[in-house]
Amino acid sequence: MISQATLPPPVRAGARVGIAALSGPVAPELLGQGVAALSRLGFVPVLARNLTSRSGPSGMFAGTDAERLDAFHELADDSSIEAIFFARGGHGVLRLLDRIDWARLAEHPRAYVGYSDLTPFLNAVVARLGIVAFHGPLVAADLARGLGFDEEASLLGALAGDYPAIQPFDCWLGQVLTGGDASGPLVGGCLSLVTALLGTPYALDFEGAVALFEDVGEPPYRIDRMIAHLRLAGGFEQASGIVIGHLVGPWEDPKSDEWAAVLTDAFANYRGPIAFGHNTGHRSPNWTLPLGLPVQLEGDRRRLVVGTR
């Protein structure tokens, strides 16, 4: 069972915030737009030195493994940096997870913000450092396109530690698949990355937790396959409840009722409450959620209460 994590020190306007790249290559134009957005929010961006690097087959990484890791550790060693955002997802974190110096990170507790390929890192921050990590916007993606009012409020409130907060399931997909209430620390993120951690020392512990799943580029049959994989590995059945965010297919998205049918069938043997359609993940709006912080899933009221009340 995961222990409750503590919130990192609050981050407010005027703070120096790092921008790291542990995953895929970063488009300079999108990076510039995202950096400008952070500045408009009142932060002082500090860029990792590998942000414009490319390495690997077809340039799939933001530098070699050593370059990405060293540049990240340089940011982490700077005690004046109060939060570290990540530039983008893609692929790359799994190659580095066992080489991150967690003792160095523990010396300067701070907020970490990202999602997608950062899912393994963020959950490891919770499990290994006992610090809440934020499933939230990427600099050269969400921040580059521009955050909506609710997204911005969610991010700034999370960084400031303004909890409890109530987040309704009111997006275009929002519905309750199985009613009831559940509570526990929030654990999870991108479903494909959660599945990729099975059989490793970094596999997520869902016992007594509220599980969070979202994903992009996956057709319904692959979503079903990953849920079956997790079930066979005992990966979510001990969770007290399940929250499902955006599911974005590789082509025209299935309609809400089609996704609901896929999920209802895939989770048929799970007995806890399941809510589908939270505004988090690979689609706008992408609200910020605190991994490791207690939440209350109120399925029949179609809302998630984040933080203790």
Short mmCIF file of C-alpha atoms in Angstrom, two decimals:
data_model
loop_
_atom_site.label_atom_id
_atom_site.label_comp_id
_atom_site.label_asym_id
_atom_site.label_seq_id
_atom_site.Cartn_x
_atom_site.Cartn_y
_atom_site.Cartn_z
CA MET A 1 0.00 0.00 0.00
CA ILE A 2 1.34 3.42 -0.95
CA SER A 3 1.95 5.83 1.91
CA GLN A 4 0.40 9.26 1.83
CA ALA A 5 2.80 11.78 0.32
CA THR A 6 3.29 15.34 1.50
CA LEU A 7 2.87 18.39 -0.70
CA PRO A 8 6.09 20.02 -1.91
CA PRO A 9 6.80 23.62 -0.84
CA PRO A 10 4.31 25.99 -2.53
CA VAL A 11 5.30 27.60 -5.81
CA ARG A 12 3.99 31.05 -6.63
CA ALA A 13 4.64 33.92 -9.03
CA GLY A 14 8.29 35.00 -9.09
CA ALA A 15 9.61 31.46 -8.58
CA ARG A 16 12.44 30.06 -10.69
CA VAL A 17 11.17 26.93 -12.45
CA GLY A 18 13.26 24.46 -14.43
CA ILE A 19 12.33 22.99 -17.79
CA ALA A 20 13.73 19.49 -18.29
CA ALA A 21 13.68 17.01 -21.18
CA LEU A 22 14.01 13.35 -20.21
CA SER A 23 12.06 12.05 -23.20
CA GLY A 24 11.55 12.95 -26.85
CA PRO A 25 13.07 15.80 -28.88
CA VAL A 26 11.64 19.26 -28.33
CA ALA A 27 10.42 21.47 -31.18
CA PRO A 28 12.11 24.90 -30.74
CA GLU A 29 9.02 26.89 -31.76
CA LEU A 30 6.77 25.04 -29.31
CA LEU A 31 9.40 25.33 -26.60
CA GLY A 32 9.56 29.08 -27.11
CA GLN A 33 5.77 29.35 -26.87
CA GLY A 34 5.71 27.27 -23.71
CA VAL A 35 8.52 29.26 -22.09
CA ALA A 36 6.66 32.48 -22.89
CA ALA A 37 3.51 31.03 -21.31
CA LEU A 38 5.37 30.20 -18.09
CA SER A 39 6.74 33.73 -18.02
CA ARG A 40 3.25 35.18 -18.45
CA LEU A 41 2.17 33.13 -15.43
CA GLY A 42 4.82 34.97 -13.43
CA PHE A 43 7.52 32.31 -13.31
CA VAL A 44 11.20 32.61 -14.23
CA PRO A 45 12.05 29.69 -16.57
CA VAL A 46 15.46 28.00 -16.32
CA LEU A 47 16.19 25.78 -19.32
CA ALA A 48 18.05 22.46 -19.19
CA ARG A 49 21.01 22.45 -21.54
CA ASN A 50 19.77 19.49 -23.60
CA LEU A 51 16.45 20.98 -24.67
CA THR A 52 17.54 21.50 -28.28
CA SER A 53 19.51 18.23 -28.54
CA ARG A 54 18.57 15.21 -30.63
CA SER A 55 19.92 11.69 -30.46
CA GLY A 56 19.02 8.08 -31.13
CA PRO A 57 17.42 6.46 -34.20
CA SER A 58 15.49 9.08 -36.18
CA GLY A 59 16.40 11.59 -33.46
CA MET A 60 13.80 10.16 -31.08
CA PHE A 61 15.42 11.50 -27.89
CA ALA A 62 16.32 14.95 -26.55
CA GLY A 63 19.98 13.98 -26.43
CA THR A 64 21.75 10.81 -25.42
CA ASP A 65 20.75 9.04 -22.22
CA ALA A 66 23.75 10.60 -20.47
CA GLU A 67 22.97 14.09 -21.79
CA ARG A 68 19.34 13.94 -20.72
CA LEU A 69 20.20 12.57 -17.30
CA ASP A 70 23.09 14.97 -16.62
CA ALA A 71 21.08 18.02 -17.69
CA PHE A 72 18.19 16.97 -15.45
CA HIS A 73 20.48 16.40 -12.46
CA GLU A 74 21.99 19.87 -13.00
CA LEU A 75 18.54 21.42 -12.64
CA ALA A 76 17.75 19.22 -9.64
CA ASP A 77 20.97 20.30 -7.90
CA ASP A 78 20.00 23.98 -8.12
CA SER A 79 18.32 24.74 -4.79
CA SER A 80 16.93 28.03 -6.15
CA ILE A 81 14.65 26.16 -8.57
CA GLU A 82 11.30 25.64 -6.88
CA ALA A 83 9.64 23.42 -9.50
CA ILE A 84 10.67 21.41 -12.53
CA PHE A 85 8.37 21.20 -15.53
CA PHE A 86 8.97 18.79 -18.39
CA ALA A 87 9.10 19.91 -22.01
CA ARG A 88 7.28 17.00 -23.61
CA GLY A 89 6.56 13.28 -23.44
CA GLY A 90 7.26 10.78 -26.18
CA HIS A 91 9.69 8.07 -25.10
CA GLY A 92 12.84 7.96 -23.01
CA VAL A 93 12.12 8.00 -19.28
CA LEU A 94 12.07 4.22 -18.94
CA ARG A 95 15.67 4.12 -20.19
CA LEU A 96 16.75 6.41 -17.34
CA LEU A 97 14.55 5.46 -14.39
CA ASP A 98 17.11 3.22 -12.68
CA ARG A 99 19.87 5.83 -13.12
CA ILE A 100 18.12 8.81 -11.57
CA ASP A 101 19.90 9.83 -8.37
CA TRP A 102 16.96 9.86 -5.98
CA ALA A 103 19.17 10.90 -3.06
CA ARG A 104 20.12 14.06 -4.93
CA LEU A 105 16.48 14.83 -5.63
CA ALA A 106 15.63 14.30 -1.96
CA GLU A 107 18.04 17.08 -0.98
CA HIS A 108 15.79 19.71 -2.58
CA PRO A 109 12.09 18.78 -2.30
CA ARG A 110 10.13 20.55 -5.02
CA ALA A 111 7.18 20.27 -7.37
CA TYR A 112 7.51 18.17 -10.54
CA VAL A 113 4.96 18.69 -13.32
CA GLY A 114 4.31 16.49 -16.36
CA TYR A 115 2.41 13.48 -17.68
CA SER A 116 2.49 10.96 -20.52
CA ASP A 117 6.05 9.49 -20.68
CA LEU A 118 6.76 11.12 -17.29
CA THR A 119 4.24 8.79 -15.58
CA PRO A 120 6.93 6.40 -14.25
CA PHE A 121 9.06 9.26 -12.95
CA LEU A 122 6.19 11.10 -11.24
CA ASN A 123 4.95 7.99 -9.43
CA ALA A 124 8.52 7.18 -8.38
CA VAL A 125 8.80 10.66 -6.86
CA VAL A 126 5.75 9.80 -4.74
CA ALA A 127 6.92 6.30 -3.79
CA ARG A 128 10.63 7.01 -3.26
CA LEU A 129 10.65 10.60 -2.01
CA GLY A 130 7.26 10.76 -0.31
CA ILE A 131 6.47 13.97 -2.19
CA VAL A 132 3.33 14.72 -4.19
CA ALA A 133 4.07 15.00 -7.93
CA PHE A 134 1.75 16.75 -10.37
CA HIS A 135 0.12 15.10 -13.36
CA GLY A 136 -0.13 18.33 -15.32
CA PRO A 137 0.79 20.33 -18.42
CA LEU A 138 3.89 19.87 -20.55
CA VAL A 139 5.76 23.01 -21.61
CA ALA A 140 6.12 22.37 -25.36
CA ALA A 141 2.61 20.90 -25.62
CA ASP A 142 -0.16 22.15 -23.31
CA LEU A 143 1.52 25.40 -22.28
CA ALA A 144 2.58 26.05 -25.87
CA ARG A 145 -1.00 25.78 -27.16
CA GLY A 146 -2.24 27.97 -24.33
CA LEU A 147 -4.06 26.90 -21.17
CA GLY A 148 -7.74 27.59 -20.76
CA PHE A 149 -8.98 29.45 -17.70
CA ASP A 150 -9.84 26.28 -15.76
CA GLU A 151 -6.55 24.60 -16.73
CA GLU A 152 -4.54 27.61 -15.60
CA ALA A 153 -6.45 27.84 -12.32
CA SER A 154 -5.94 24.11 -11.74
CA LEU A 155 -2.17 24.35 -12.34
CA LEU A 156 -1.61 27.46 -10.23
CA GLY A 157 -3.79 26.15 -7.42
CA ALA A 158 -1.92 22.84 -7.38
CA LEU A 159 1.49 24.53 -7.28
CA ALA A 160 0.34 26.81 -4.47
CA GLY A 161 -1.01 23.83 -2.51
CA ASP A 162 -4.58 25.13 -2.54
CA TYR A 163 -6.39 21.99 -1.42
CA PRO A 164 -9.01 20.68 -0.99
CA ALA A 165 -10.36 21.29 -4.49
CA ILE A 166 -13.44 19.91 -6.21
CA GLN A 167 -13.15 18.78 -9.84
CA PRO A 168 -16.41 17.76 -11.55
CA PHE A 169 -16.68 15.13 -14.27
CA ASP A 170 -18.27 17.55 -16.72
CA CYS A 171 -16.30 17.15 -19.96
CA TRP A 172 -17.95 15.85 -23.14
CA LEU A 173 -17.36 12.23 -22.12
CA GLY A 174 -18.10 12.55 -18.42
CA GLN A 175 -20.11 9.70 -16.98
CA VAL A 176 -20.11 7.20 -14.15
CA LEU A 177 -19.66 3.59 -15.20
CA THR A 178 -20.06 2.16 -11.70
CA GLY A 179 -21.50 4.26 -8.90
CA GLY A 180 -20.34 4.64 -5.32
CA ASP A 181 -17.62 6.41 -3.39
CA ALA A 182 -13.94 5.63 -2.95
CA SER A 183 -11.00 7.30 -1.29
CA GLY A 184 -7.23 6.94 -1.14
CA PRO A 185 -4.06 8.46 -2.54
CA LEU A 186 -4.18 9.11 -6.28
CA VAL A 187 -1.85 6.81 -8.27
CA GLY A 188 -1.37 6.29 -12.00
CA GLY A 189 -1.30 8.27 -15.23
CA CYS A 190 -0.76 7.17 -18.82
CA LEU A 191 -2.10 3.62 -19.09
CA SER A 192 0.53 2.35 -21.53
CA LEU A 193 3.35 3.54 -19.23
CA VAL A 194 1.64 2.06 -16.15
CA THR A 195 1.46 -1.27 -18.01
CA ALA A 196 5.10 -1.01 -19.11
CA LEU A 197 6.19 -0.87 -15.45
CA LEU A 198 4.76 -4.30 -14.61
CA GLY A 199 7.45 -6.72 -13.50
CA THR A 200 9.89 -3.94 -12.59
CA PRO A 201 10.81 -2.44 -9.19
CA TYR A 202 8.85 0.64 -10.30
CA ALA A 203 5.50 -1.11 -10.80
CA LEU A 204 2.72 0.94 -9.22
CA ASP A 205 1.05 -0.13 -5.99
CA PHE A 206 -2.70 0.44 -6.25
CA GLU A 207 -3.70 -1.16 -2.94
CA GLY A 208 -6.08 1.23 -1.19
CA ALA A 209 -5.47 3.90 -3.83
CA VAL A 210 -7.66 5.64 -6.38
CA ALA A 211 -6.24 4.61 -9.76
CA LEU A 212 -5.90 7.18 -12.55
CA PHE A 213 -5.73 6.09 -16.20
CA GLU A 214 -5.59 8.06 -19.46
CA ASP A 215 -3.87 7.56 -22.82
CA VAL A 216 -3.41 8.72 -26.41
CA GLY A 217 -2.97 7.05 -29.79
CA GLU A 218 -4.48 3.76 -28.64
CA PRO A 219 -7.48 2.10 -30.34
CA PRO A 220 -10.11 0.42 -28.14
CA TYR A 221 -8.70 -3.10 -28.55
CA ARG A 222 -5.30 -2.00 -27.20
CA ILE A 223 -6.92 -0.23 -24.25
CA ASP A 224 -8.79 -3.47 -23.51
CA ARG A 225 -5.56 -5.46 -23.84
CA MET A 226 -3.68 -3.23 -21.39
CA ILE A 227 -6.48 -3.38 -18.83
CA ALA A 228 -6.49 -7.19 -19.16
CA HIS A 229 -2.71 -7.20 -18.72
CA LEU A 230 -3.00 -5.16 -15.55
CA ARG A 231 -5.76 -7.42 -14.25
CA LEU A 232 -3.70 -10.57 -14.85
CA ALA A 233 -0.77 -8.95 -13.03
CA GLY A 234 -2.98 -7.85 -10.12
CA GLY A 235 -2.30 -4.26 -11.13
CA PHE A 236 -5.51 -2.48 -10.19
CA GLU A 237 -7.97 -4.83 -8.49
CA GLN A 238 -6.91 -3.66 -5.01
CA ALA A 239 -7.66 -0.03 -5.90
CA SER A 240 -10.57 1.52 -4.02
CA GLY A 241 -11.80 3.28 -7.16
CA ILE A 242 -10.84 4.17 -10.72
CA VAL A 243 -10.76 7.55 -12.44
CA ILE A 244 -10.39 7.55 -16.22
CA GLY A 245 -9.31 10.72 -18.00
CA HIS A 246 -9.06 11.44 -21.72
CA LEU A 247 -8.73 8.53 -24.11
CA VAL A 248 -7.61 9.80 -27.49
CA GLY A 249 -7.51 7.30 -30.36
CA PRO A 250 -5.08 7.25 -33.29
CA TRP A 251 -7.84 8.19 -35.71
CA GLU A 252 -11.33 9.62 -35.35
CA ASP A 253 -12.18 9.02 -31.73
CA PRO A 254 -14.90 6.55 -30.80
CA LYS A 255 -17.96 8.23 -29.39
CA SER A 256 -18.54 8.46 -25.67
CA ASP A 257 -20.91 5.50 -25.54
CA GLU A 258 -18.46 3.37 -27.54
CA TRP A 259 -15.61 4.10 -25.12
CA ALA A 260 -17.97 3.51 -22.20
CA ALA A 261 -18.90 0.10 -23.62
CA VAL A 262 -15.23 -0.84 -24.04
CA LEU A 263 -14.37 0.23 -20.50
CA THR A 264 -17.43 -1.32 -18.89
CA ASP A 265 -16.58 -4.65 -20.50
CA ALA A 266 -12.86 -4.43 -19.70
CA PHE A 267 -13.52 -3.65 -16.02
CA ALA A 268 -16.45 -6.10 -15.71
CA ASN A 269 -14.92 -7.96 -12.75
CA TYR A 270 -13.86 -4.86 -10.84
CA ARG A 271 -16.21 -4.04 -7.97
CA GLY A 272 -15.25 -0.49 -7.03
CA PRO A 273 -16.62 2.78 -8.44
CA ILE A 274 -15.44 3.82 -11.90
CA ALA A 275 -15.78 7.34 -13.29
CA PHE A 276 -14.95 8.07 -16.92
CA GLY A 277 -14.26 11.44 -18.50
CA HIS A 278 -12.17 13.43 -16.08
CA ASN A 279 -10.54 16.46 -17.69
CA THR A 280 -6.98 15.19 -17.51
CA GLY A 281 -4.56 13.80 -20.07
CA HIS A 282 -3.80 14.14 -23.77
CA ARG A 283 -6.56 16.56 -24.69
CA SER A 284 -7.66 20.04 -23.74
CA PRO A 285 -8.62 20.76 -21.03
CA ASN A 286 -5.87 19.05 -19.04
CA TRP A 287 -6.37 19.75 -15.35
CA THR A 288 -3.53 19.24 -12.90
CA LEU A 289 -3.86 16.36 -10.44
CA PRO A 290 -1.63 15.64 -7.40
CA LEU A 291 -0.31 12.09 -7.47
CA GLY A 292 0.10 10.73 -3.95
CA LEU A 293 -2.43 13.10 -2.35
CA PRO A 294 -5.65 11.65 -0.89
CA VAL A 295 -8.72 12.09 -3.08
CA GLN A 296 -12.38 11.23 -2.69
CA LEU A 297 -14.14 9.85 -5.75
CA GLU A 298 -17.82 10.64 -5.40
CA GLY A 299 -19.19 8.68 -8.31
CA ASP A 300 -22.88 9.37 -7.87
CA ARG A 301 -22.16 13.11 -7.56
CA ARG A 302 -19.87 12.99 -10.60
CA ARG A 303 -16.95 14.69 -8.93
CA LEU A 304 -13.47 14.19 -7.55
CA VAL A 305 -12.59 15.92 -4.28
CA VAL A 306 -8.83 16.42 -4.26
CA GLY A 307 -7.14 16.74 -0.90
CA THR A 308 -8.58 16.24 2.55
CA ARG A 309 -11.70 18.04 3.70
#
